[in-house]
Every structure is written in structure tokens, then in C-alpha cells.
Tab-separated table of C-alpha atoms in Angstrom:
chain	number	residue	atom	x	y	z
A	874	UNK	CA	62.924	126.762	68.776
A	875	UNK	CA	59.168	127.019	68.682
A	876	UNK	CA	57.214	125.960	72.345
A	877	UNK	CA	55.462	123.033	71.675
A	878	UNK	CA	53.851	120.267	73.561
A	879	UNK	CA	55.885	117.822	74.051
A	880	UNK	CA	58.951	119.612	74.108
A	881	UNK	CA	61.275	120.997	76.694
A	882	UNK	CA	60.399	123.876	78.164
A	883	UNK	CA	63.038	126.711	77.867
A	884	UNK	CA	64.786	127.620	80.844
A	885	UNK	CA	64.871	130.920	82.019
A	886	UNK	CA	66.140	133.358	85.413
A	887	UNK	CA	63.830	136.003	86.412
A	888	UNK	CA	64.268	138.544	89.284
A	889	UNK	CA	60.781	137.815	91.086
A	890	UNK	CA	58.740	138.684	94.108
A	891	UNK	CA	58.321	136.115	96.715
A	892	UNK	CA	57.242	135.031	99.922
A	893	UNK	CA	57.577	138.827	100.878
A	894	UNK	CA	60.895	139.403	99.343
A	895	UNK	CA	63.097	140.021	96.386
A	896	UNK	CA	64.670	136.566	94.501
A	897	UNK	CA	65.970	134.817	91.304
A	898	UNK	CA	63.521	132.358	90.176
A	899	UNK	CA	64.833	129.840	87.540
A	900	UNK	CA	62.421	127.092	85.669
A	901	UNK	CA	64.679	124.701	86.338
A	902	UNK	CA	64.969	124.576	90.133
A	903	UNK	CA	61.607	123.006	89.501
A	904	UNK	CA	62.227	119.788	88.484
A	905	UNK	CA	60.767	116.936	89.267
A	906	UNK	CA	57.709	118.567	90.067
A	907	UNK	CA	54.688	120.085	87.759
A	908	UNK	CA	55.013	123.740	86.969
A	909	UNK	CA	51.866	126.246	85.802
A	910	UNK	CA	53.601	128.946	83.933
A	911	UNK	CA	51.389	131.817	83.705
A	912	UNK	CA	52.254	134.980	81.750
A	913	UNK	CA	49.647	138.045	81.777
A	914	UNK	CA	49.859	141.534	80.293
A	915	UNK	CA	50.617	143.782	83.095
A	916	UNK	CA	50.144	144.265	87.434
A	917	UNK	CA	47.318	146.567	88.118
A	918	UNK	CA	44.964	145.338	85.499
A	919	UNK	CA	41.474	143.758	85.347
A	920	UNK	CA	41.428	139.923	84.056
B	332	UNK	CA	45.566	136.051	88.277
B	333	UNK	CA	43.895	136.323	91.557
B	334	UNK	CA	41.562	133.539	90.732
B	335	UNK	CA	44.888	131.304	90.466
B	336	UNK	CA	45.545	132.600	93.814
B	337	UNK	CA	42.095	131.297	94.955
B	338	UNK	CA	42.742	128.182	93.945
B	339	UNK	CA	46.158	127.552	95.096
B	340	UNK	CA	45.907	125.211	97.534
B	341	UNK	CA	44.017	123.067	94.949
B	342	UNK	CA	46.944	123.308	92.734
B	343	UNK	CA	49.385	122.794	95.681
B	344	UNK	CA	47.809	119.380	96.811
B	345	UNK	CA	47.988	118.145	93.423
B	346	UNK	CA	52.441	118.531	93.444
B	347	UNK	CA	52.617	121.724	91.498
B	348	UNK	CA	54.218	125.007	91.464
B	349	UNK	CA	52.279	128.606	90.284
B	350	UNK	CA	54.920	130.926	88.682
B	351	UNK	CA	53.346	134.197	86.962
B	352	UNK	CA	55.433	136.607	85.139
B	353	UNK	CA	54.655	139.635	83.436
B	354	UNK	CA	57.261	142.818	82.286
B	355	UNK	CA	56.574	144.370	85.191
B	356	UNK	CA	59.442	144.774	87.718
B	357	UNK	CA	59.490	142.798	91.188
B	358	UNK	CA	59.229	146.340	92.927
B	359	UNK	CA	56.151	146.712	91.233
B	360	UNK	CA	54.934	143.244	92.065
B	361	UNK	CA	55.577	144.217	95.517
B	362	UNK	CA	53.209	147.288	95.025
B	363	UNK	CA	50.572	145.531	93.616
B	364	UNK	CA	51.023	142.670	95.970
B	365	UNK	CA	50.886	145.775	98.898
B	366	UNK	CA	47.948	147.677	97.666
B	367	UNK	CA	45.749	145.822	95.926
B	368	UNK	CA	45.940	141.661	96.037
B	369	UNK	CA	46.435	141.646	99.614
B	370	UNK	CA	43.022	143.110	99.751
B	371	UNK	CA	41.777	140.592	97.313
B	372	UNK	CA	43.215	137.488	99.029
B	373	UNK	CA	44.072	136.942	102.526
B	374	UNK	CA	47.353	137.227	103.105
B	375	UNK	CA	48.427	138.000	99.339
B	376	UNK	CA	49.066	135.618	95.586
B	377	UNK	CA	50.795	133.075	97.413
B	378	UNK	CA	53.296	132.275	94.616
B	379	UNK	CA	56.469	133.675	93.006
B	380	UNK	CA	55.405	136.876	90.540
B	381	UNK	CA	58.286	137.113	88.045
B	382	UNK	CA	59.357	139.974	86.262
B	383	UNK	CA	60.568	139.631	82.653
B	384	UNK	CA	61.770	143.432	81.525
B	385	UNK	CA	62.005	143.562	77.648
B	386	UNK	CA	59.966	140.261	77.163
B	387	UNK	CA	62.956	137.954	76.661
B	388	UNK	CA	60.799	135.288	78.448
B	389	UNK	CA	57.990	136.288	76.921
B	390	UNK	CA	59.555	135.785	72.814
B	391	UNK	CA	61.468	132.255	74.185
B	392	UNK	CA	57.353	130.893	74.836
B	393	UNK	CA	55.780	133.052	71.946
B	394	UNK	CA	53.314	135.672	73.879
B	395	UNK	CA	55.056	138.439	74.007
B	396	UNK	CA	53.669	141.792	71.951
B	397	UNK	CA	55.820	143.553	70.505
B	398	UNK	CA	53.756	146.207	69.725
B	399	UNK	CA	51.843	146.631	73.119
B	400	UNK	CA	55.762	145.890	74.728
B	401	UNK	CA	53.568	143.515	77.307
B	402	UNK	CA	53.306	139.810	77.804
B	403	UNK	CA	49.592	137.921	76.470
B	404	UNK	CA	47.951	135.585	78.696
B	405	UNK	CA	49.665	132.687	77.940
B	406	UNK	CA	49.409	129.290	80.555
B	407	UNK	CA	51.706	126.868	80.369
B	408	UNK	CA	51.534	123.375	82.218
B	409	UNK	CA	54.881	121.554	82.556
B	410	UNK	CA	55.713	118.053	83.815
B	411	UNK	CA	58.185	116.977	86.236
B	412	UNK	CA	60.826	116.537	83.473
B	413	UNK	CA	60.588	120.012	81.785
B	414	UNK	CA	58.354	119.135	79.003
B	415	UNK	CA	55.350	121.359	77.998
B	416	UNK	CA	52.029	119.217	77.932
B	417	UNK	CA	49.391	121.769	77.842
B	418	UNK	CA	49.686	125.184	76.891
B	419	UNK	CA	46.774	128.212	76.161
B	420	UNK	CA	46.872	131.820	75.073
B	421	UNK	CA	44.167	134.491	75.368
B	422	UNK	CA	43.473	137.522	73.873
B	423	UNK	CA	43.676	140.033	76.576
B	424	UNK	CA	40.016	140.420	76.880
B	425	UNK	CA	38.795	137.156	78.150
B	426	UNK	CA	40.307	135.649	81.705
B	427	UNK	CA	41.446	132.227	82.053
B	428	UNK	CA	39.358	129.116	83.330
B	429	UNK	CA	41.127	127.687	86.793
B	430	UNK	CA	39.054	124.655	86.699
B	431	UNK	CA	40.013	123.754	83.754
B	432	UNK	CA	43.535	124.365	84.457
B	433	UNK	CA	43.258	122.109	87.544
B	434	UNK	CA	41.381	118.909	85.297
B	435	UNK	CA	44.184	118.975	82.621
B	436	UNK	CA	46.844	119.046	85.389
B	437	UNK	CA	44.798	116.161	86.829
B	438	UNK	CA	44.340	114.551	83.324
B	439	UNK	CA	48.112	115.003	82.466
B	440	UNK	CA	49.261	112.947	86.167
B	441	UNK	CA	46.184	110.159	86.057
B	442	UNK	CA	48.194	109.457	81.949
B	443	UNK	CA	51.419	109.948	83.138
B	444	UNK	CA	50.916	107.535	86.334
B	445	UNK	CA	48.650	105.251	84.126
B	446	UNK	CA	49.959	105.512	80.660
B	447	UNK	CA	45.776	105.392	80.234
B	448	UNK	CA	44.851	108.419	78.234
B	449	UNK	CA	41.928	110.698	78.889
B	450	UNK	CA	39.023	111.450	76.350
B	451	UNK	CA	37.102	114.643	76.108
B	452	UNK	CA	36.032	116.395	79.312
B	453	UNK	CA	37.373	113.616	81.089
B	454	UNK	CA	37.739	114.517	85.213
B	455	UNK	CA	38.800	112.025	88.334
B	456	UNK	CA	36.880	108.935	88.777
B	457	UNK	CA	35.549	109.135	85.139
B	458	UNK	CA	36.588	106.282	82.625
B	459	UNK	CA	39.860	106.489	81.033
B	460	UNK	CA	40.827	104.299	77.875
B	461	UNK	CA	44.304	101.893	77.613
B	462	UNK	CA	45.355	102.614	74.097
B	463	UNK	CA	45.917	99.349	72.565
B	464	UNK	CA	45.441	96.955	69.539
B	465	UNK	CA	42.237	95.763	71.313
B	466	UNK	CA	40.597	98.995	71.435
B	467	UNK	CA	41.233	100.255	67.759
B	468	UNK	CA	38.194	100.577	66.326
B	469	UNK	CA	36.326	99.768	69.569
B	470	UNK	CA	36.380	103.092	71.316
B	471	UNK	CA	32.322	103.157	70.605
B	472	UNK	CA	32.327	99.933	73.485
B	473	UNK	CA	34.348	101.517	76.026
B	474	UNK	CA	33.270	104.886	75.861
B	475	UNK	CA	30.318	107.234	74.585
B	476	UNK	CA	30.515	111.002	73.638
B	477	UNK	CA	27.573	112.128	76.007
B	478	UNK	CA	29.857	110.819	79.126
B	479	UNK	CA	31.858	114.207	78.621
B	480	UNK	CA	29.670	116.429	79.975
């Protein structure tokens, strides 16, 4: 299903870096509180 | 995504949550994190970098390239239930805008706390319109276009 406003967001798990360490992040844990999703094309880049 | 960084706290007082993902693996995250950010931002990007190999994140929120094999600059804001209410993509040559990032995540709370909603440019402590019956057809009373600047 397309993303649209006003529709659910879809879940996902991702292996992430955080707080100094390895984790699983998953969009869901974050309920009940406003998420800023930010995608960008690669590390080591300008923008 | 260092200027996110810069502005975290910001975002942080206001309830929400900064997660960034691109295909890159965590290891690398670390690297950049290591050499580079650190030296851009005390102490590092504050928040969680995700890593999304193969852009299955990526295709499930429509920015990922198939052709470059990278995720585009996409921003998405999402409420406390899971549901999108703002979302932007870039083409890779222009950076994102944190204020503005930070007055629609205000804009999206005062209409979700109010059930008010806000009109163009629209920032705290600026008026807000209750749609309505009353005002239909009376927005030109309650509210001119040179107030959003």
C-alpha cells in the first residue's frame, strides 16, 4: 500500500546504531509518541 | 542530517523521536558517527541511525532508487498512533529545512490537542481557525493572507 497522509505508517525492524552501540530499532516501539522518520542517500555525504 | 542533530533538543522538548536510516550498515554508522559527526556535534547525532541494506524500508515509504541502490531524502512526521501526517522528499541536491520540520510538528500537536486547524505559515501563538458551519465562507473575518509571513 502506497504511504500516504493519513495512513498508518508501515512498521519496520532495522539493525541501527545507538547511544554508542549496536540495536534493533522497530517503528512501533514508538507509540504513543511523535516520530520524524528521516531517510537520506548515504553516511559520508554532503547535505 | 547534522542540522537535525542541531536541533534535537528542540525536537525532544516537543515529545518526539529522530530516527534516520539510510542503506548503509550500523558499522558504518558507527564510522561516520567516529570520524566525522562527532567532530561536527558535540558528543555525536544524538539519535538512532538505522540501516536498511537492500532498501526494503526504503520501497515500503516510496524513496528508495533503484537505480542509484540508495535511499532519497525522504522526512516523514508520524503521530502518536502510527499515522503519517506530513511527509517530504528531496532530490538529493537540496538539504532539508529543520525549522520547518519543527512548525509542522508544532502545527500537527496545537490541531491534534485543539481539533483547531492551522492556515498557511501558521507558527505558536499565531491565530488558528475552528472549522465549523459558522466560519464557511467567513475565513476572510477571521483571518488574512498577509498574517502568514
Amino acid at each position: 500500500m502506497a504511504v500516504m497522509v493519513g495512513r498508518a505508517a508501515p512498521d519496520f525492524e532495522a539493525n541501527a546504531f545507538v547511544d554508542g552501540t549496536f540495536g534493533v530499532v522497530k517503528l512501533s516501539d514508538y507509540k504513543g509518541q511523535w516520530v520524524v522518520l528521516c531517510f537520506y542517500p548515504g553516511d559520508f555525504t554532503f547535505v | 542530517m547534522t542540522a537535525v542533530a542541531a536541533k534535537y533538543a528542540e525536537i525532544r522538548k516537543l515529545g518526539a523521536e529522530v530516527l534516520s536510516v539510510s542503506v548503509d550498515s550500523h558499522f558504518v554508522h558507527k564510522m561516520w558517527q567516529e570520524h566525522e559527526l562527532s567532530k561536527m556535534i558535540p558528543g555525536g547525532v544524538p539519535y538512532p541511525m538505522l540501516s536498511d541494506p537492500g532498501g526494503r524500508i526504503g520501497r515500503a515509504y516510496a524513496v528508495y532508487d533503484e537505480a542509484a541502490g540508495v535511499d532519497i531524502r525522504g522526512r516523514f512526521l508520524i503521530d502518536p498512533d502510527g499515522v503519517i501526517q506530513a511527509m517530504e522528499v528531496l532530490a538529493p541536491a537540496v538539504g532539508r529545512n529543520v525549522g520547518e520540520l519543527i512548525r509542522q510538528l508544532q502545527a500537527f500537536q496545537h490541531a491534534r490537542q485543539t481539533g483547531q486547524v492551522t492556515p498557511s505559515g501558521w507558527a505558536p501563538g499565531k491565530q488558528a481557525l475552528t472549522p465549523g458551519p459558522e466560519l464557511t465562507g467567513k475565513v476572510f473575518e477571521a483571518w488574512k493572507p498577509g498574517e502568514a509571513d
